[in-house]
Amino acid sequence: MQTSMTTTPATPPSRPGGRLPYKWSVLSNTTLGMLMATVNASIVIISLPAIFSSIHLNPLAPENVSYLLWMLMGYMLVTAVLVVTLGRLGDLYGRVSIYSAGFAVFTGASVALALTPFDSQAGALWLIGWRLVQGVGGAMLMANSTAIITDAFPARQRGTALGVNQVAGLAGTFIGLMAGGLLSAWHWEAIFWFSAVIGLVGTWWAYRNLHETAARRPDLGIDWWGNLTFGVGLTALLAAITYGIQPYDGHVEGWSNPMVIAGLAGGAVLLVVFCFVETRVRHPMFHLGLFRIQAFWAGNAAALLNAIARGGLQFMLIIWLQGIWLPLHGYNFEDTPLWAGIYLLPLTLGFLIAGPVSGYLSDRYGAKLLATGGLFIMAVTFLGMLEIPVVFSYPVFALLLLFNGIGSGLFTAPNTTAVMNSVPSDQRGVASGIRATFQNSGMVLSIGVFFSLLVAGLSQSLPGALNSGLSAQGVPAHAVTAVSSVPPVGLMFAAFLGGNPLSSLLDSAGVLHQLPPATVTTLTSRTFLPHLLSVPFHDGLVVVFILAAVLAAAGAVVSLFRGDLYIHEEMAER
């Protein structure tokens, strides 16, 4: 029978010298860690135009699409795969130790990224490699920060503390958009120096102020077979999704690629084997018995559905703004990354309004009504997105973003608190890792599914729109055919990266300098391609937002099954 982790004597109410109570020192440092980890994810998304331009990588080249996708998704893939293992290592060898080392790893990788010595594809590989290392550091932070907060705060204050922490997590994604837009306009390497400076501060602070409040249990050992089957299985599955949305063998997507099929099937089989292994080993890394706890399984299932519903939302909204809406409203392509971040601020504001309040209320009333209501509000806003045109009125769009953020804020903190309150103290690290795995895997899956649906919608109508639009401008038939046959993913990424690809495509077709100057001016203007993209893009968005609404509604239904307020310490005393 497994021995429960013991805790040290009650944490003193204040630090020596009259400083803040230890729990507030924990909250401030872990909030900085969560902020840094999430800022890093979005700061790169918004800065990709400057990065690709600076290392001279052509987004229209089919072989370069994978570099872009791995820059976007590699960080999330690594964190999804490693958070459970690193959470378990925190239980065994000290959560603060693993967490503090995560700051150091993240900071070192940020410095390496800022010092990128190569150009073109070699530069892209350098960036991707160190982004993966950053993901290791981010996983060390994410896996243990929630458990450290849970250790430091009494049960009836955890909702408030985790609410602040989760607000920082989501706010970081939008701070990253703003910071990335500003810094990349100056120099793309500045975005990584920004992360390095924050990381240095956090590393010093963590090693100086944090200490273990839960006993280490190295006697439990490491579940090597569980780690191997889980890590390889989830990596194969998520990597296959990443390659599935890339063009393959003349197809607009790669789902028919034998390697993708093998990755999906092999990854699924290994995860089934992992579940079998975990029921046989003495000290499993992934305690399947935790899923007998109603609040735990319902909270994680709702978190997974929420992550899939909204994980790809940010990516879709950025493409929508940068590739279509902003150019059609007079913004130059090179200015769209910054303004996309600004126009998405209502989403952050909604979360900032609802997050701390919902965390505070969940300490008193539980998570069921708050989390369920939040997911229901999100589902309604996704349906609202269906009713606005691609070239929308911004006040309506901003209102939908605001309520989507409010719904997300109402769900996140109470749900996280309910999951962490439901487990015994010696399982908090692995429980935090499981929660983060569901969330991060859902994000990767969401981007894969949403983008695949978007590309499928574009492939049906975009070639016809390009054909009619270019033909109307007098472009020769052979050039029209060449441009219309370009994979939709390439055109969307080119627009997402802040450029108009028609100039280079017409030049490659040999007709750019044969057309009248007035025609060239029209074709390469900031409005011509966005006008052609708008209707096909909307076809894809309809499917995306319907699926998001269905997933959010399903998450609300699952959330209803979590039961009443459940705190493991209080149940154990009865």
PDB file of C-alpha atoms in Angstrom, residues 39 100 196 239 243 254 291-292 304 307 353 368 396 408 477 498 535 548:
ATOM      1  CA  VAL A  39       4.071  34.585 -23.287  1.00  0.00           C
ATOM      2  CA  SER A 100      13.492  26.049 -10.367  1.00  0.00           C
ATOM      3  CA  ALA A 196      15.821  35.479 -21.339  1.00  0.00           C
ATOM      4  CA  ALA A 239       3.737  14.659 -34.552  1.00  0.00           C
ATOM      5  CA  TYR A 243       2.406  16.473 -40.496  1.00  0.00           C
ATOM      6  CA  GLY A 254      -1.117  14.904 -45.582  1.00  0.00           C
ATOM      7  CA  PHE A 291      -9.770   8.698 -12.405  1.00  0.00           C
ATOM      8  CA  ARG A 292     -12.008   6.941  -9.905  1.00  0.00           C
ATOM      9  CA  LEU A 304      -9.622  18.490 -22.662  1.00  0.00           C
ATOM     10  CA  ALA A 307      -8.689  22.967 -24.897  1.00  0.00           C
ATOM     11  CA  ILE A 353     -12.431  40.180 -15.382  1.00  0.00           C
ATOM     12  CA  LYS A 368     -19.797  23.068 -10.994  1.00  0.00           C
ATOM     13  CA  VAL A 396     -19.625  43.225 -32.563  1.00  0.00           C
ATOM     14  CA  SER A 408     -12.934  30.960 -20.391  1.00  0.00           C
ATOM     15  CA  ALA A 477      -4.341  31.305 -68.699  1.00  0.00           C
ATOM     16  CA  GLY A 498       2.365  39.437 -43.452  1.00  0.00           C
ATOM     17  CA  VAL A 535     -15.296  34.003 -49.108  1.00  0.00           C
ATOM     18  CA  ALA A 548     -15.848  24.565 -31.402  1.00  0.00           C
TER      19      ALA A 548
END
